[in-house]
């Protein structure tokens, strides 16, 4: 019984996160300025990381954590690099 | 779905609650990202997902992995600490870049900067010639 509740809740969590990804993609396409698109990309990185974590819980698999950690790290580096590019026109001075 | 039924009932329900809480908060944050009016409003909405969204899902994952036989939820703590440190840095850098851009463009157009005190910025609806927050761009001059 509680296992059913857990599976249903994790499935609903995946659906919510999928919707969140779609909305962030909409902002990525629509965002009137470049900074909106960078913000949307950062949100997509974080939400994809959360999606991987929830999938790891569903499948009871330890490999998703490593993928989530890598997406988190590279997403942060990418977002900060894009923000510095918007600020100065170059990433490393 | 290889979810073991060996998870005791209160922990399963607690993990289900936390995971759902985290996912719903992230969804609310991205709804804010879509619906809010200016960039500096939109900047704050996804931090819902980065803070309590990530935190709740990591708590759920830690609960499940501890009942699965791990001694300590080390992976979740590492991911949580990393997101905690980096989400603030990303937001500050992006806000600084956006403010710098807005200032430069408004100086070129002869308007007051976006962080001027309210009296100088004018009313928000463009009635006195100062455009509202997310500046419309009819000539396409700022398309990027």
PDB file of C-alpha atoms in Angstrom:
ATOM      1  CA  UNK A   1       0.000   0.000   0.000  1.00  0.00           C
ATOM      2  CA  UNK A   2       2.666   2.494   0.934  1.00  0.00           C
ATOM      3  CA  UNK A   3       4.763   1.301  -1.984  1.00  0.00           C
ATOM      4  CA  UNK A   4       1.840   2.189  -4.281  1.00  0.00           C
ATOM      5  CA  UNK A   5       1.621   5.640  -2.714  1.00  0.00           C
ATOM      6  CA  UNK A   6       5.338   6.097  -3.238  1.00  0.00           C
ATOM      7  CA  UNK A   7       5.206   5.052  -6.886  1.00  0.00           C
ATOM      8  CA  UNK A   8       2.226   7.293  -7.603  1.00  0.00           C
ATOM      9  CA  UNK A   9       3.850  10.262  -5.875  1.00  0.00           C
ATOM     10  CA  UNK A  10       7.128   9.798  -7.746  1.00  0.00           C
ATOM     11  CA  UNK A  11       5.256   9.544 -11.058  1.00  0.00           C
ATOM     12  CA  UNK A  12       3.370  12.757 -10.309  1.00  0.00           C
ATOM     13  CA  UNK A  13       6.659  14.387  -9.357  1.00  0.00           C
ATOM     14  CA  UNK A  14       8.108  13.375 -12.723  1.00  0.00           C
ATOM     15  CA  UNK A  15       5.080  14.812 -14.526  1.00  0.00           C
ATOM     16  CA  UNK A  16       5.407  18.114 -12.621  1.00  0.00           C
ATOM     17  CA  UNK A  17       9.107  18.324 -13.419  1.00  0.00           C
ATOM     18  CA  UNK A  18       8.429  17.542 -17.072  1.00  0.00           C
ATOM     19  CA  UNK A  19       5.904  20.377 -17.202  1.00  0.00           C
ATOM     20  CA  UNK A  20       8.442  22.659 -15.550  1.00  0.00           C
ATOM     21  CA  UNK A  21      10.978  21.736 -18.242  1.00  0.00           C
ATOM     22  CA  UNK A  22       8.468  22.570 -20.981  1.00  0.00           C
ATOM     23  CA  UNK A  23       7.682  25.954 -19.437  1.00  0.00           C
ATOM     24  CA  UNK A  24      11.371  26.788 -19.101  1.00  0.00           C
ATOM     25  CA  UNK A  25      11.876  25.812 -22.761  1.00  0.00           C
ATOM     26  CA  UNK A  26       9.083  28.209 -23.683  1.00  0.00           C
ATOM     27  CA  UNK A  27      10.898  31.007 -21.921  1.00  0.00           C
ATOM     28  CA  UNK A  28      14.112  29.933 -23.663  1.00  0.00           C
ATOM     29  CA  UNK A  29      12.442  30.363 -27.036  1.00  0.00           C
ATOM     30  CA  UNK A  30      10.378  33.427 -26.202  1.00  0.00           C
ATOM     31  CA  UNK A  31      12.627  35.407 -23.854  1.00  0.00           C
ATOM     32  CA  UNK A  32      12.864  38.855 -25.347  1.00  0.00           C
ATOM     33  CA  UNK A  33      16.469  39.370 -24.251  1.00  0.00           C
ATOM     34  CA  UNK A  34      19.522  37.174 -23.990  1.00  0.00           C
ATOM     35  CA  UNK A  35      19.548  37.291 -20.195  1.00  0.00           C
ATOM     36  CA  UNK A  36      16.078  35.710 -20.169  1.00  0.00           C
ATOM     37  CA  UNK A  37      17.419  32.865 -22.234  1.00  0.00           C
ATOM     38  CA  UNK A  38      20.413  32.360 -19.933  1.00  0.00           C
ATOM     39  CA  UNK A  39      18.067  32.260 -16.950  1.00  0.00           C
ATOM     40  CA  UNK A  40      15.839  29.735 -18.707  1.00  0.00           C
ATOM     41  CA  UNK A  41      18.842  27.566 -19.531  1.00  0.00           C
ATOM     42  CA  UNK A  42      19.955  27.593 -15.891  1.00  0.00           C
ATOM     43  CA  UNK A  43      16.447  26.597 -14.834  1.00  0.00           C
ATOM     44  CA  UNK A  44      16.476  23.766 -17.367  1.00  0.00           C
ATOM     45  CA  UNK A  45      19.755  22.501 -15.938  1.00  0.00           C
ATOM     46  CA  UNK A  46      18.433  22.438 -12.368  1.00  0.00           C
ATOM     47  CA  UNK A  47      15.108  20.888 -13.348  1.00  0.00           C
ATOM     48  CA  UNK A  48      16.796  18.203 -15.448  1.00  0.00           C
ATOM     49  CA  UNK A  49      19.003  17.399 -12.471  1.00  0.00           C
ATOM     50  CA  UNK A  50      15.919  17.014 -10.282  1.00  0.00           C
ATOM     51  CA  UNK A  51      14.276  14.844 -12.928  1.00  0.00           C
ATOM     52  CA  UNK A  52      17.315  12.549 -12.894  1.00  0.00           C
ATOM     53  CA  UNK A  53      17.171  12.322  -9.103  1.00  0.00           C
ATOM     54  CA  UNK A  54      13.494  11.366  -9.134  1.00  0.00           C
ATOM     55  CA  UNK A  55      14.138   8.809 -11.873  1.00  0.00           C
ATOM     56  CA  UNK A  56      16.915   7.363  -9.742  1.00  0.00           C
ATOM     57  CA  UNK A  57      14.467   6.995  -6.876  1.00  0.00           C
ATOM     58  CA  UNK A  58      11.951   5.281  -9.150  1.00  0.00           C
ATOM     59  CA  UNK A  59      14.407   2.789 -10.595  1.00  0.00           C
ATOM     60  CA  UNK A  60      16.320   2.308  -7.359  1.00  0.00           C
ATOM     61  CA  UNK A  61      19.512   2.844  -9.333  1.00  0.00           C
ATOM     62  CA  UNK A  62      22.663   4.530  -7.995  1.00  0.00           C
ATOM     63  CA  UNK A  63      23.939   5.677 -11.394  1.00  0.00           C
ATOM     64  CA  UNK A  64      21.514   8.559 -11.742  1.00  0.00           C
ATOM     65  CA  UNK A  65      23.173  10.418  -8.877  1.00  0.00           C
ATOM     66  CA  UNK A  66      26.424  10.695 -10.762  1.00  0.00           C
ATOM     67  CA  UNK A  67      24.601  12.002 -13.833  1.00  0.00           C
ATOM     68  CA  UNK A  68      22.718  14.508 -11.671  1.00  0.00           C
ATOM     69  CA  UNK A  69      25.923  15.736 -10.066  1.00  0.00           C
ATOM     70  CA  UNK A  70      27.603  16.184 -13.433  1.00  0.00           C
ATOM     71  CA  UNK A  71      24.640  18.105 -14.856  1.00  0.00           C
ATOM     72  CA  UNK A  72      24.600  20.297 -11.767  1.00  0.00           C
ATOM     73  CA  UNK A  73      28.285  21.148 -12.033  1.00  0.00           C
ATOM     74  CA  UNK A  74      28.393  21.732 -15.775  1.00  0.00           C
ATOM     75  CA  UNK A  75      25.158  23.689 -15.665  1.00  0.00           C
ATOM     76  CA  UNK A  76      26.540  26.067 -13.089  1.00  0.00           C
ATOM     77  CA  UNK A  77      29.764  26.569 -15.053  1.00  0.00           C
ATOM     78  CA  UNK A  78      27.816  27.161 -18.271  1.00  0.00           C
ATOM     79  CA  UNK A  79      25.438  29.662 -16.695  1.00  0.00           C
ATOM     80  CA  UNK A  80      28.213  31.680 -15.081  1.00  0.00           C
ATOM     81  CA  UNK A  81      30.227  31.645 -18.318  1.00  0.00           C
ATOM     82  CA  UNK A  82      27.220  32.950 -20.283  1.00  0.00           C
ATOM     83  CA  UNK A  83      26.563  35.634 -17.670  1.00  0.00           C
ATOM     84  CA  UNK A  84      30.167  36.806 -17.824  1.00  0.00           C
ATOM     85  CA  UNK A  85      29.980  36.840 -21.591  1.00  0.00           C
ATOM     86  CA  UNK A  86      26.879  39.058 -21.411  1.00  0.00           C
ATOM     87  CA  UNK A  87      28.717  41.339 -19.030  1.00  0.00           C
ATOM     88  CA  UNK A  88      32.000  41.732 -20.821  1.00  0.00           C
ATOM     89  CA  UNK A  89      31.936  40.085 -24.202  1.00  0.00           C
ATOM     90  CA  UNK A  90      34.535  37.548 -23.118  1.00  0.00           C
ATOM     91  CA  UNK A  91      34.569  34.803 -20.539  1.00  0.00           C
ATOM     92  CA  UNK A  92      38.139  34.776 -19.226  1.00  0.00           C
ATOM     93  CA  UNK A  93      40.086  37.975 -19.246  1.00  0.00           C
TER      94      UNK A  93
ATOM     95  CA  UNK B   1       9.587   0.175 -11.613  1.00  0.00           C
ATOM     96  CA  UNK B   2      11.826  -1.621  -9.196  1.00  0.00           C
ATOM     97  CA  UNK B   3      10.590   0.182  -6.113  1.00  0.00           C
ATOM     98  CA  UNK B   4      11.031  -2.288  -3.251  1.00  0.00           C
ATOM     99  CA  UNK B   5       8.020  -2.861  -1.033  1.00  0.00           C
ATOM    100  CA  UNK B   6      10.497  -3.314   1.783  1.00  0.00           C
ATOM    101  CA  UNK B   7      10.406   0.395   2.632  1.00  0.00           C
ATOM    102  CA  UNK B   8       8.545   0.839   5.932  1.00  0.00           C
ATOM    103  CA  UNK B   9       5.243   2.686   5.591  1.00  0.00           C
ATOM    104  CA  UNK B  10       5.973   5.968   7.410  1.00  0.00           C
ATOM    105  CA  UNK B  11       9.243   6.464   5.532  1.00  0.00           C
ATOM    106  CA  UNK B  12       7.588   5.692   2.207  1.00  0.00           C
ATOM    107  CA  UNK B  13       4.857   8.236   2.861  1.00  0.00           C
ATOM    108  CA  UNK B  14       7.354  10.845   4.071  1.00  0.00           C
ATOM    109  CA  UNK B  15       9.553  10.352   1.000  1.00  0.00           C
ATOM    110  CA  UNK B  16       6.496  10.548  -1.262  1.00  0.00           C
ATOM    111  CA  UNK B  17       5.439  13.801   0.396  1.00  0.00           C
ATOM    112  CA  UNK B  18       8.864  15.403   0.113  1.00  0.00           C
ATOM    113  CA  UNK B  19       9.357  14.402  -3.506  1.00  0.00           C
ATOM    114  CA  UNK B  20       5.951  15.763  -4.470  1.00  0.00           C
ATOM    115  CA  UNK B  21       6.603  18.970  -2.521  1.00  0.00           C
ATOM    116  CA  UNK B  22       9.892  19.527  -4.307  1.00  0.00           C
ATOM    117  CA  UNK B  23       8.436  18.885  -7.747  1.00  0.00           C
ATOM    118  CA  UNK B  24       5.420  21.150  -7.185  1.00  0.00           C
ATOM    119  CA  UNK B  25       7.631  23.974  -5.907  1.00  0.00           C
ATOM    120  CA  UNK B  26       9.855  23.705  -8.971  1.00  0.00           C
ATOM    121  CA  UNK B  27       6.777  23.808 -11.195  1.00  0.00           C
ATOM    122  CA  UNK B  28       5.515  26.931  -9.392  1.00  0.00           C
ATOM    123  CA  UNK B  29       8.904  28.537  -9.880  1.00  0.00           C
ATOM    124  CA  UNK B  30       8.866  27.939 -13.619  1.00  0.00           C
ATOM    125  CA  UNK B  31       5.270  29.167 -13.877  1.00  0.00           C
ATOM    126  CA  UNK B  32       6.616  32.366 -12.344  1.00  0.00           C
ATOM    127  CA  UNK B  33       9.435  32.365 -14.892  1.00  0.00           C
ATOM    128  CA  UNK B  34       6.866  32.278 -17.691  1.00  0.00           C
ATOM    129  CA  UNK B  35       4.295  34.665 -16.287  1.00  0.00           C
ATOM    130  CA  UNK B  36       6.187  37.497 -14.603  1.00  0.00           C
ATOM    131  CA  UNK B  37       6.626  40.842 -16.278  1.00  0.00           C
ATOM    132  CA  UNK B  38      10.232  41.979 -16.162  1.00  0.00           C
ATOM    133  CA  UNK B  39      13.554  40.211 -16.142  1.00  0.00           C
ATOM    134  CA  UNK B  40      14.389  41.189 -12.581  1.00  0.00           C
ATOM    135  CA  UNK B  41      11.095  39.684 -11.400  1.00  0.00           C
ATOM    136  CA  UNK B  42      11.683  36.545 -13.404  1.00  0.00           C
ATOM    137  CA  UNK B  43      15.173  36.203 -11.936  1.00  0.00           C
ATOM    138  CA  UNK B  44      13.843  35.273  -8.523  1.00  0.00           C
ATOM    139  CA  UNK B  45      11.194  32.706  -9.462  1.00  0.00           C
ATOM    140  CA  UNK B  46      13.409  29.715 -10.380  1.00  0.00           C
ATOM    141  CA  UNK B  47      15.276  29.993  -7.088  1.00  0.00           C
ATOM    142  CA  UNK B  48      12.224  28.253  -5.618  1.00  0.00           C
ATOM    143  CA  UNK B  49      13.313  25.188  -7.500  1.00  0.00           C
ATOM    144  CA  UNK B  50      16.960  25.648  -6.638  1.00  0.00           C
ATOM    145  CA  UNK B  51      16.357  25.944  -2.900  1.00  0.00           C
ATOM    146  CA  UNK B  52      13.362  24.056  -1.508  1.00  0.00           C
ATOM    147  CA  UNK B  53      12.685  22.124  -4.703  1.00  0.00           C
ATOM    148  CA  UNK B  54      16.135  20.574  -4.684  1.00  0.00           C
ATOM    149  CA  UNK B  55      16.172  20.281  -0.889  1.00  0.00           C
ATOM    150  CA  UNK B  56      12.909  18.366  -0.623  1.00  0.00           C
ATOM    151  CA  UNK B  57      13.769  15.941  -3.425  1.00  0.00           C
ATOM    152  CA  UNK B  58      17.189  15.327  -1.870  1.00  0.00           C
ATOM    153  CA  UNK B  59      15.558  14.632   1.507  1.00  0.00           C
ATOM    154  CA  UNK B  60      13.242  12.105  -0.139  1.00  0.00           C
ATOM    155  CA  UNK B  61      16.170  10.481  -1.917  1.00  0.00           C
ATOM    156  CA  UNK B  62      18.187  10.386   1.316  1.00  0.00           C
ATOM    157  CA  UNK B  63      15.307   8.723   3.174  1.00  0.00           C
ATOM    158  CA  UNK B  64      15.008   6.048   0.521  1.00  0.00           C
ATOM    159  CA  UNK B  65      18.719   5.390   0.293  1.00  0.00           C
ATOM    160  CA  UNK B  66      19.132   5.150   4.072  1.00  0.00           C
ATOM    161  CA  UNK B  67      16.407   2.530   4.290  1.00  0.00           C
ATOM    162  CA  UNK B  68      18.091   0.801   1.379  1.00  0.00           C
ATOM    163  CA  UNK B  69      21.186   0.117   3.454  1.00  0.00           C
ATOM    164  CA  UNK B  70      23.526   3.060   3.048  1.00  0.00           C
ATOM    165  CA  UNK B  71      25.081   4.295   6.273  1.00  0.00           C
ATOM    166  CA  UNK B  72      24.838   7.978   5.357  1.00  0.00           C
ATOM    167  CA  UNK B  73      23.263   9.708   2.330  1.00  0.00           C
ATOM    168  CA  UNK B  74      26.600  10.988   1.106  1.00  0.00           C
ATOM    169  CA  UNK B  75      25.660  11.588  -2.538  1.00  0.00           C
ATOM    170  CA  UNK B  76      22.645  13.673  -1.613  1.00  0.00           C
ATOM    171  CA  UNK B  77      24.672  15.772   0.797  1.00  0.00           C
ATOM    172  CA  UNK B  78      27.276  16.455  -1.887  1.00  0.00           C
ATOM    173  CA  UNK B  79      24.662  17.476  -4.467  1.00  0.00           C
ATOM    174  CA  UNK B  80      22.840  19.601  -1.907  1.00  0.00           C
ATOM    175  CA  UNK B  81      25.949  21.435  -0.758  1.00  0.00           C
ATOM    176  CA  UNK B  82      26.974  22.112  -4.358  1.00  0.00           C
ATOM    177  CA  UNK B  83      23.582  23.524  -5.367  1.00  0.00           C
ATOM    178  CA  UNK B  84      23.457  25.564  -2.172  1.00  0.00           C
ATOM    179  CA  UNK B  85      26.771  27.219  -2.985  1.00  0.00           C
ATOM    180  CA  UNK B  86      26.317  27.728  -6.690  1.00  0.00           C
ATOM    181  CA  UNK B  87      22.731  28.913  -7.096  1.00  0.00           C
ATOM    182  CA  UNK B  88      23.440  32.181  -5.297  1.00  0.00           C
ATOM    183  CA  UNK B  89      26.587  32.801  -7.338  1.00  0.00           C
ATOM    184  CA  UNK B  90      24.739  32.219 -10.613  1.00  0.00           C
ATOM    185  CA  UNK B  91      21.924  34.578  -9.656  1.00  0.00           C
ATOM    186  CA  UNK B  92      24.243  37.361  -8.553  1.00  0.00           C
ATOM    187  CA  UNK B  93      26.389  37.133 -11.692  1.00  0.00           C
ATOM    188  CA  UNK B  94      23.377  37.078 -13.997  1.00  0.00           C
ATOM    189  CA  UNK B  95      21.700  39.973 -12.184  1.00  0.00           C
ATOM    190  CA  UNK B  96      24.881  42.031 -12.418  1.00  0.00           C
ATOM    191  CA  UNK B  97      25.231  41.338 -16.129  1.00  0.00           C
ATOM    192  CA  UNK B  98      21.578  42.202 -16.800  1.00  0.00           C
ATOM    193  CA  UNK B  99      21.805  45.402 -14.759  1.00  0.00           C
ATOM    194  CA  UNK B 100      24.951  46.449 -16.592  1.00  0.00           C
ATOM    195  CA  UNK B 101      23.235  45.884 -19.937  1.00  0.00           C
ATOM    196  CA  UNK B 102      20.091  47.747 -18.928  1.00  0.00           C
ATOM    197  CA  UNK B 103      22.098  50.684 -17.631  1.00  0.00           C
ATOM    198  CA  UNK B 104      24.120  50.921 -20.814  1.00  0.00           C
ATOM    199  CA  UNK B 105      21.046  50.830 -23.025  1.00  0.00           C
ATOM    200  CA  UNK B 106      19.080  53.305 -20.980  1.00  0.00           C
ATOM    201  CA  UNK B 107      22.041  55.658 -20.884  1.00  0.00           C
ATOM    202  CA  UNK B 108      22.273  55.407 -24.667  1.00  0.00           C
ATOM    203  CA  UNK B 109      18.547  56.127 -24.979  1.00  0.00           C
ATOM    204  CA  UNK B 110      18.662  58.937 -22.429  1.00  0.00           C
ATOM    205  CA  UNK B 111      16.388  57.305 -19.870  1.00  0.00           C
ATOM    206  CA  UNK B 112      16.994  56.895 -16.122  1.00  0.00           C
ATOM    207  CA  UNK B 113      18.615  53.594 -15.035  1.00  0.00           C
ATOM    208  CA  UNK B 114      16.414  50.727 -13.852  1.00  0.00           C
ATOM    209  CA  UNK B 115      17.527  51.069 -10.234  1.00  0.00           C
ATOM    210  CA  UNK B 116      16.883  54.794  -9.943  1.00  0.00           C
ATOM    211  CA  UNK B 117      14.674  55.911  -7.036  1.00  0.00           C
ATOM    212  CA  UNK B 118      10.964  55.731  -7.794  1.00  0.00           C
ATOM    213  CA  UNK B 119      10.462  59.441  -8.396  1.00  0.00           C
ATOM    214  CA  UNK B 120      13.016  59.636 -11.164  1.00  0.00           C
ATOM    215  CA  UNK B 121      11.915  56.414 -12.775  1.00  0.00           C
ATOM    216  CA  UNK B 122       8.418  57.719 -13.376  1.00  0.00           C
ATOM    217  CA  UNK B 123       5.177  55.817 -13.046  1.00  0.00           C
ATOM    218  CA  UNK B 124       5.199  52.245 -14.238  1.00  0.00           C
ATOM    219  CA  UNK B 125       2.690  52.573 -17.031  1.00  0.00           C
ATOM    220  CA  UNK B 126       4.492  54.850 -19.458  1.00  0.00           C
ATOM    221  CA  UNK B 127       2.140  57.774 -18.876  1.00  0.00           C
ATOM    222  CA  UNK B 128       4.910  60.321 -18.470  1.00  0.00           C
ATOM    223  CA  UNK B 129       7.094  59.097 -21.255  1.00  0.00           C
ATOM    224  CA  UNK B 130       9.224  56.700 -19.189  1.00  0.00           C
ATOM    225  CA  UNK B 131       8.507  53.186 -20.506  1.00  0.00           C
ATOM    226  CA  UNK B 132       7.355  50.412 -18.132  1.00  0.00           C
ATOM    227  CA  UNK B 133       9.603  47.716 -16.763  1.00  0.00           C
ATOM    228  CA  UNK B 134      10.219  45.272 -19.619  1.00  0.00           C
ATOM    229  CA  UNK B 135      10.960  47.833 -22.303  1.00  0.00           C
ATOM    230  CA  UNK B 136       9.081  47.158 -25.529  1.00  0.00           C
ATOM    231  CA  UNK B 137      11.180  47.372 -28.625  1.00  0.00           C
ATOM    232  CA  UNK B 138       9.028  48.433 -31.563  1.00  0.00           C
ATOM    233  CA  UNK B 139      11.877  49.141 -33.987  1.00  0.00           C
ATOM    234  CA  UNK B 140      13.634  45.864 -33.220  1.00  0.00           C
ATOM    235  CA  UNK B 141      16.770  47.798 -32.354  1.00  0.00           C
ATOM    236  CA  UNK B 142      17.591  45.638 -29.359  1.00  0.00           C
ATOM    237  CA  UNK B 143      16.944  42.251 -30.889  1.00  0.00           C
ATOM    238  CA  UNK B 144      19.559  39.762 -29.903  1.00  0.00           C
TER     239      UNK B 144
END
